[in-house]
CSV table of C-alpha atoms in Angstrom, one decimal:
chain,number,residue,atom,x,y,z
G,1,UNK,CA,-40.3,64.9,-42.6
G,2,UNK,CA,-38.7,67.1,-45.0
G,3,UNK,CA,-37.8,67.3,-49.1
G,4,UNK,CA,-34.8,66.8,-50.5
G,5,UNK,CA,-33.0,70.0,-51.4
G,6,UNK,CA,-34.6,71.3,-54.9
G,7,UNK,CA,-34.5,74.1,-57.2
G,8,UNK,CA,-38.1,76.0,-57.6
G,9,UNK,CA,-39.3,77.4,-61.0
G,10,UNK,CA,-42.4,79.7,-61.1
G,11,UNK,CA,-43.0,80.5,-65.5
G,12,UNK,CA,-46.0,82.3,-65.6
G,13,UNK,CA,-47.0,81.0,-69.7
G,14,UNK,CA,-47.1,77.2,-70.8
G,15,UNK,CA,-43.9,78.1,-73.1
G,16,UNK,CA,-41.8,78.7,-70.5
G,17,UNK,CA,-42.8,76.0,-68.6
G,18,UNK,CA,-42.5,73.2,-71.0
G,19,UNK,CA,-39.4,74.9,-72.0
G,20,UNK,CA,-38.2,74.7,-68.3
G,21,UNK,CA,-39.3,70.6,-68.6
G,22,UNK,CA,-37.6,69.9,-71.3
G,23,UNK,CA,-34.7,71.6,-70.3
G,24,UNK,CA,-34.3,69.4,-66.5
G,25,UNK,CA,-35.9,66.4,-68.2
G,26,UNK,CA,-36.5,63.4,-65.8
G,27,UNK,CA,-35.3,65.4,-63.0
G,28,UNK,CA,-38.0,68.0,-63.0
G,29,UNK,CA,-41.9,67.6,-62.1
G,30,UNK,CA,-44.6,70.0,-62.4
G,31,UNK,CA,-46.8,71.5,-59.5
G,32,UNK,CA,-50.0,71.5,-59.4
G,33,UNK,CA,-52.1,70.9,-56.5
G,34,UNK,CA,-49.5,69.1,-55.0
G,35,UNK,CA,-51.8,67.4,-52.7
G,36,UNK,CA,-49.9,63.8,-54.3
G,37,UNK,CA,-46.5,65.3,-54.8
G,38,UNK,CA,-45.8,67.1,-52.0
G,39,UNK,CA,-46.3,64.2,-49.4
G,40,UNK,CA,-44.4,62.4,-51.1
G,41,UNK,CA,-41.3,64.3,-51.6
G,42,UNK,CA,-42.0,65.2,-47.8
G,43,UNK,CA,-41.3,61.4,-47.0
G,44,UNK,CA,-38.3,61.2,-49.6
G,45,UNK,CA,-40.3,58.8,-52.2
G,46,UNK,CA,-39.7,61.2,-54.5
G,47,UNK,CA,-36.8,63.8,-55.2
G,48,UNK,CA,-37.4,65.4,-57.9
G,49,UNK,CA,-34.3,68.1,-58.2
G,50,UNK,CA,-36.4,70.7,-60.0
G,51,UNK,CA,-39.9,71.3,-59.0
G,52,UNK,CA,-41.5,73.8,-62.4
G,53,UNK,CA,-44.8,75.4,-60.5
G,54,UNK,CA,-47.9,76.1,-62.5
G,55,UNK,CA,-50.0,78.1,-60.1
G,56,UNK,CA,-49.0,81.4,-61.9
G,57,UNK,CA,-49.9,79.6,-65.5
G,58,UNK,CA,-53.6,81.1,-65.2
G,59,UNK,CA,-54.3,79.8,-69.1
G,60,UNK,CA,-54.1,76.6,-67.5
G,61,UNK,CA,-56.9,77.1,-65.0
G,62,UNK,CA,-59.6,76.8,-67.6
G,63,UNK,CA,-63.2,74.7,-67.2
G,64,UNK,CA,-65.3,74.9,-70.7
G,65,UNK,CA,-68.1,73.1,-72.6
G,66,UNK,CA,-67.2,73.0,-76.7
G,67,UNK,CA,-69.8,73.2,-79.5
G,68,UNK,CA,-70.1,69.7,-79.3
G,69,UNK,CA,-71.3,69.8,-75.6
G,70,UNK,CA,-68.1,68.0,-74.7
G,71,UNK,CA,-66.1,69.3,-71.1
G,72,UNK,CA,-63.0,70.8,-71.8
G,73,UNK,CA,-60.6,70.4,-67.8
G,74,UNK,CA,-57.2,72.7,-67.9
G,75,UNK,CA,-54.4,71.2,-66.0
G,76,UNK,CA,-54.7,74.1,-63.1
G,77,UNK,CA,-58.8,73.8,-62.6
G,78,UNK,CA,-59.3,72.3,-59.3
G,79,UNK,CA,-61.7,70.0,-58.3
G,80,UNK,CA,-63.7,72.4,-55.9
G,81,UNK,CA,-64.3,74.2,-58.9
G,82,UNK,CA,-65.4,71.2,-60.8
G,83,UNK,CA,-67.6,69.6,-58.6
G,84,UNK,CA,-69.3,73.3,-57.6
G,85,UNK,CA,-70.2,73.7,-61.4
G,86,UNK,CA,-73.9,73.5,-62.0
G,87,UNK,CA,-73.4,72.9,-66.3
G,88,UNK,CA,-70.6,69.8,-65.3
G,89,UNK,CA,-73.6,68.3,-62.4
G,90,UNK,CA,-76.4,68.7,-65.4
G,91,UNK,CA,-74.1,67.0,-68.5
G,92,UNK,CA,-71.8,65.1,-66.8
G,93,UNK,CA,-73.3,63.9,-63.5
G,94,UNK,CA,-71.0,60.9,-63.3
G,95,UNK,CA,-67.8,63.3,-63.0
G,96,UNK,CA,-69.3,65.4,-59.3
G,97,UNK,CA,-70.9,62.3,-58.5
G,98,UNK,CA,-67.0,60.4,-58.0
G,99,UNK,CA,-65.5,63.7,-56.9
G,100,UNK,CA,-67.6,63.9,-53.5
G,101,UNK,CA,-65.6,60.5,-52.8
G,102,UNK,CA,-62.3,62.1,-53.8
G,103,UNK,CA,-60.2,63.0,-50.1
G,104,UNK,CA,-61.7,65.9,-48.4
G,105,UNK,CA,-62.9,69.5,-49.0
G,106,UNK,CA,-59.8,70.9,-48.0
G,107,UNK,CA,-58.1,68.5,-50.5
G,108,UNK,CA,-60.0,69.2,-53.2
G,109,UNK,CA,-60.1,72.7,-52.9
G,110,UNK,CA,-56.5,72.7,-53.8
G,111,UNK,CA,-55.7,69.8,-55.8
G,112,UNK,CA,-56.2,69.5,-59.6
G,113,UNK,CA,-57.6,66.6,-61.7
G,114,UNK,CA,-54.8,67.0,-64.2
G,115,UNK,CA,-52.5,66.4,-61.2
G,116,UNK,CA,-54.0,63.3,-59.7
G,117,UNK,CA,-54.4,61.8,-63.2
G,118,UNK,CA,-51.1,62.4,-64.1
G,119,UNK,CA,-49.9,61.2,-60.3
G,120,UNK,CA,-51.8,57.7,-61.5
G,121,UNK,CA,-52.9,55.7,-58.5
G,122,UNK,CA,-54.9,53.1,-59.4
G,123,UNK,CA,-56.7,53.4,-56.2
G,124,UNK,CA,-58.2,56.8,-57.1
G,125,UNK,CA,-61.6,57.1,-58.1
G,126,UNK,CA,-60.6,59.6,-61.1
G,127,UNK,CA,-58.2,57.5,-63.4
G,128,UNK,CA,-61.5,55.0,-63.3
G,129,UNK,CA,-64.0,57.5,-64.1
G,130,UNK,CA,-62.2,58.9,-67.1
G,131,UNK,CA,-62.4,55.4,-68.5
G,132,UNK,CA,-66.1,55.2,-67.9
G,133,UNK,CA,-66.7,58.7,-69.3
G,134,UNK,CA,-64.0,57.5,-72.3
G,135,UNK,CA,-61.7,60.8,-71.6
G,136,UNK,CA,-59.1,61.5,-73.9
G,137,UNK,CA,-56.0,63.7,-72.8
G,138,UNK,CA,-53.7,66.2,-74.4
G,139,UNK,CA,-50.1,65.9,-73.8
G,140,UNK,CA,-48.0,69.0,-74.5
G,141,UNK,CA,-44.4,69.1,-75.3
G,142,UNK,CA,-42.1,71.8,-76.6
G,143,UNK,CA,-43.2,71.8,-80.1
G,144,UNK,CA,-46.0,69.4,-80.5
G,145,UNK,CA,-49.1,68.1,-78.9
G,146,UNK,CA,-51.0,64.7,-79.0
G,147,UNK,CA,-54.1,63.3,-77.8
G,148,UNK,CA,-54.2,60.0,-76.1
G,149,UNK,CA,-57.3,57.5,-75.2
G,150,UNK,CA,-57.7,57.2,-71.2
G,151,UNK,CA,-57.3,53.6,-71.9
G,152,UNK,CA,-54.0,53.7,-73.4
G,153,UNK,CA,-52.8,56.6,-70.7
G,154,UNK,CA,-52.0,54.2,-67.6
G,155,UNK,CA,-49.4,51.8,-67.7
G,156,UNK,CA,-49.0,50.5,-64.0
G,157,UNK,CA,-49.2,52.1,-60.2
G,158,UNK,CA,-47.8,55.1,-60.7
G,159,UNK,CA,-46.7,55.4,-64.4
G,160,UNK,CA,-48.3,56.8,-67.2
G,161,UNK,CA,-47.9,57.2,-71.4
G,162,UNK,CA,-46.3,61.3,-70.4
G,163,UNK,CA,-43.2,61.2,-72.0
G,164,UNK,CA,-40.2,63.6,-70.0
G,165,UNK,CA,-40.9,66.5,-71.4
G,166,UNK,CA,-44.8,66.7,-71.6
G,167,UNK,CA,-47.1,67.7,-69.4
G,168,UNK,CA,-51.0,66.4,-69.4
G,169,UNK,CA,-52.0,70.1,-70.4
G,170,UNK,CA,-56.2,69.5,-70.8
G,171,UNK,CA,-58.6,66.3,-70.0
G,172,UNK,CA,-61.3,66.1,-72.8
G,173,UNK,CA,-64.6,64.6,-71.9
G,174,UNK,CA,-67.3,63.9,-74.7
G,175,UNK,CA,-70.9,64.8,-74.0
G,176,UNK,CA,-73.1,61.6,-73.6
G,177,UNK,CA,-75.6,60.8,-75.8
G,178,UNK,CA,-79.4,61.0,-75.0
G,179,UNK,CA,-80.7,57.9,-72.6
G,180,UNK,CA,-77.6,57.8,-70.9
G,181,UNK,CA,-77.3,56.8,-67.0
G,182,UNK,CA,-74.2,57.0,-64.9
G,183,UNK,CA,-73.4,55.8,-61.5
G,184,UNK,CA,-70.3,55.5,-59.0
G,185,UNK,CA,-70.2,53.9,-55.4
G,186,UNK,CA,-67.4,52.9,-53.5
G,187,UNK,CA,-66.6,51.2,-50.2
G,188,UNK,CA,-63.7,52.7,-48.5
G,189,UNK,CA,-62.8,51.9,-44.6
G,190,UNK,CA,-63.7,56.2,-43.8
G,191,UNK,CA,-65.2,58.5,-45.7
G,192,UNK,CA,-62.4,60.0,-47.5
G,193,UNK,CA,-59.9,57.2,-47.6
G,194,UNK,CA,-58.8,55.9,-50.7
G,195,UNK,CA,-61.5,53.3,-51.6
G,196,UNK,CA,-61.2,49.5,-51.0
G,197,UNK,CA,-63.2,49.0,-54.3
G,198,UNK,CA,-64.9,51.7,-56.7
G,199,UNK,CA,-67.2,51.1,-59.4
G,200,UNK,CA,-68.2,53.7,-62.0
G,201,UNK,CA,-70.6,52.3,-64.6
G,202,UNK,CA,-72.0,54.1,-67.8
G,203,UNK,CA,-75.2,53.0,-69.7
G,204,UNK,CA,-77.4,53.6,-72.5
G,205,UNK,CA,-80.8,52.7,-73.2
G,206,UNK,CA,-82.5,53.0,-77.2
G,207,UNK,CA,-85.7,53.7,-77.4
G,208,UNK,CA,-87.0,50.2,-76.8
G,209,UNK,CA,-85.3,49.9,-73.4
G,210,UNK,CA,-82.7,48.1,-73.9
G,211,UNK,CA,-79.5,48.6,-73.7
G,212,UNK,CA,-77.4,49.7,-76.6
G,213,UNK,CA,-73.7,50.7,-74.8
G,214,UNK,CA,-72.2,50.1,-71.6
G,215,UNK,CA,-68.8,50.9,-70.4
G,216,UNK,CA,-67.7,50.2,-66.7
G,217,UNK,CA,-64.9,50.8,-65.0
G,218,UNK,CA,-63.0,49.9,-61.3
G,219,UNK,CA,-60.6,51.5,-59.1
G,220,UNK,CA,-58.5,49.3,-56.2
G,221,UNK,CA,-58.8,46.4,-58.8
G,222,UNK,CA,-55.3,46.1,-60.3
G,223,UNK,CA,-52.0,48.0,-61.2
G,224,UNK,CA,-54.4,50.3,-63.4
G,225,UNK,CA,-57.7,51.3,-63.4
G,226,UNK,CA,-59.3,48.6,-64.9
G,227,UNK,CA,-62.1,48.3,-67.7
G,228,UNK,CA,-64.3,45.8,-67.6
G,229,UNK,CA,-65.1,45.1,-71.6
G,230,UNK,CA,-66.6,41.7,-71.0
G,231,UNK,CA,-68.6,42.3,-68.9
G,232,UNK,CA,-70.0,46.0,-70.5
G,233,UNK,CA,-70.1,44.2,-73.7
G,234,UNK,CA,-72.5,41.5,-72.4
G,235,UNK,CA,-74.8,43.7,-70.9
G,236,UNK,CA,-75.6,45.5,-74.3
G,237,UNK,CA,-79.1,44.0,-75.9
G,238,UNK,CA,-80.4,42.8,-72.7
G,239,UNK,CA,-83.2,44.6,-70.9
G,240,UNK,CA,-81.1,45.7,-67.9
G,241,UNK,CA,-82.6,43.2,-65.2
G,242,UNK,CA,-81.2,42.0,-62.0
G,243,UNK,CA,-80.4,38.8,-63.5
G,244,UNK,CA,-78.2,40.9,-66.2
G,245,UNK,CA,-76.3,43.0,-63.5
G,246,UNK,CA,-75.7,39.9,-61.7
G,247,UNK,CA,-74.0,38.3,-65.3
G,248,UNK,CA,-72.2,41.3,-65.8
G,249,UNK,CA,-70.8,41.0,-61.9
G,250,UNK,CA,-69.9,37.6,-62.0
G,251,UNK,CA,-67.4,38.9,-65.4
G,252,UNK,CA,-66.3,41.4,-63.4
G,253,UNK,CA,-65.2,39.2,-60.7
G,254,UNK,CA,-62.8,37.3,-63.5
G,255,UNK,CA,-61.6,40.5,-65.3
G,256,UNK,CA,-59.9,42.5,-62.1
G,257,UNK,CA,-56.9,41.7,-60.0
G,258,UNK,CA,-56.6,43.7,-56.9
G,259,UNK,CA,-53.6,43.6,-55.6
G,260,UNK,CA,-55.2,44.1,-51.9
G,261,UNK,CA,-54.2,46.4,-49.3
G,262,UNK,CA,-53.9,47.3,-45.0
G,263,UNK,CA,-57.5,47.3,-45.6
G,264,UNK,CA,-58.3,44.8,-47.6
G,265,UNK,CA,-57.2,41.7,-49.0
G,266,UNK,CA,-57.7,40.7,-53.1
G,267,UNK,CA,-60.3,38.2,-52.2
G,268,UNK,CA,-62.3,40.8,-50.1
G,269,UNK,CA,-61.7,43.2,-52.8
G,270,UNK,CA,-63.5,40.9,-55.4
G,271,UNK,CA,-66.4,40.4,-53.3
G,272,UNK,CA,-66.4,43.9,-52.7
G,273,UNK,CA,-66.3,44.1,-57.0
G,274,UNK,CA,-69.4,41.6,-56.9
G,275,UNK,CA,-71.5,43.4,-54.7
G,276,UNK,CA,-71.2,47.0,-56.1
G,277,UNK,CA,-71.2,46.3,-59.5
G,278,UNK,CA,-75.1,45.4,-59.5
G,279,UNK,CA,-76.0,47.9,-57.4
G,280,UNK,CA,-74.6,50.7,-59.5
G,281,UNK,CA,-75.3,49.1,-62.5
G,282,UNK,CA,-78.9,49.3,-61.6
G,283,UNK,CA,-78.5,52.8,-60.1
G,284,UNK,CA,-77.1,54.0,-63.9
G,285,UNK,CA,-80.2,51.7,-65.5
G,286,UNK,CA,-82.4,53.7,-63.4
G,287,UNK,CA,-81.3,57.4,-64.6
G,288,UNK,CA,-81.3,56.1,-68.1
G,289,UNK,CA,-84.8,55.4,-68.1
């Protein structure tokens, strides 16, 4: 198993590296981790003729909270470095939470959110959780910048909204707001395998209990990442119960469509979807109180 033949850039700014994209176009990709890319260019899947490395692009290994409280993720921070932060476990427990599910230490001590995002597979736990957490991302071209809406950044297995000559430079994350719970589970065949459903589920209470926002989100449920807005919607006003989790499951179940797997079939993978979705539902309930 070995690449096709390819030409290797190493620009050590972002200039020179979105220079170097728009330049080679569709035929280049960046580097990052490489933990997606390279596999698959080791198999032949892809052939990309220019590969444009970022690991000497330090600027883009950055990990910061804003004034607003909100988590600023550069497209070089790995997730070792993520998931080891003690600010990111305190405000955004939801993010290290999904990441312990993500591969394996040796994995994530390499590979980069940016990249995994950007690589799309709706299988991953992270395109899911940047739904649930309501990311935004900035896309950087020669010349320009734009932010896009997690839920307008995935388009299908493996395709995203990055045009040929951007690269997905930072992930924003907004703080969440007082009485806020989070919770992800997953059921995958080994520890480490890609999961044969994930749920990542956001909730917050007001000051009467009940809840007053809810956002939930799947992974190994369709050609995306899917959000489930029925269901999340339902849930708000209600006093969290049981009986509430197992409404907003049953919406669930009608909202995905896993395209099953070797592992699983769709069928199992919607009972799968029935089963965690009250269970971390109830799990987020319970931090929010």
């Amino acid at each position: 198993m070995k690449p096709a033949p390819f030409a290797w850039h190493a620009p050590e700014d972002v200039a020179e590296a979105l220079a170097l994209k728009a330049s080679h176009g569709e035929a280049a990709r960046f580097l990052a981790g490489g933990q997606s890319l390279v596999p698959a260019m080791n198999f032949r899947v892809a052939q990309p003729a220019v590969l444009v490395d970022l690991n000497r692009v330090s600027a883009l290994d950055s990990l910061n909270f804003d004034a607003a409280g909100g988590l600023r993720i550069g497209a070089m921070c790995r997730y070792r470095r993520i998931e080891r932060d003690a600010e990111v476990a305190r405000h955004l427990p939801l993010l290290v939470e999904a990441l312990a599910e993500v591969a394996h230490p040796q994995i994530r001590t390499r590979g980069t959110l940016a990249g995994n995002l950007s690589h799309a597979d709706p299988a991953s736990e992270m395109p899911a959780v940047m739904l649930a957490l309501e990311a935004r991302f900035l896309l950087r071209r020669q010349g320009g910048e734009r932010l896009v809406a997690a839920r307008d950044f995935f388009l299908g297995p493996l395709a995203t909204a990055l045009a040929e000559d951007e690269m997905l430079a930072e992930i924003h994350i907004p703080a969440l707001p007082p009485g806020s719970g989070t919770a992800f589970l997953e059921v995958a065949r080994r520890r480490g395998d890609y999961a044969m459903m994930g749920v990542a589920a956001v909730l917050r209470r007001g000051p009467d209990g009940r809840c007053v926002a809810a956002r939930l989100a799947l992974c190994s449920a369709g050609p995306t990442p899917i959000l489930a807005d029925r269901a999340a919607a339902n849930l708000v006003g209600t006093r969290l119960t049981g009986e509430d989790f197992a409404a907003a499951a049953a919406l669930v179940v009608t909202e995905i469509d896993p395209m099953g797997s070797v592992q699983a079939s769709p069928a199992y993978q919607r009972h799968l979807a029935g089963v965690l979705v009250p269970r971390a539902l109830a799990l987020a309930a319970e931090r929010a109180a």
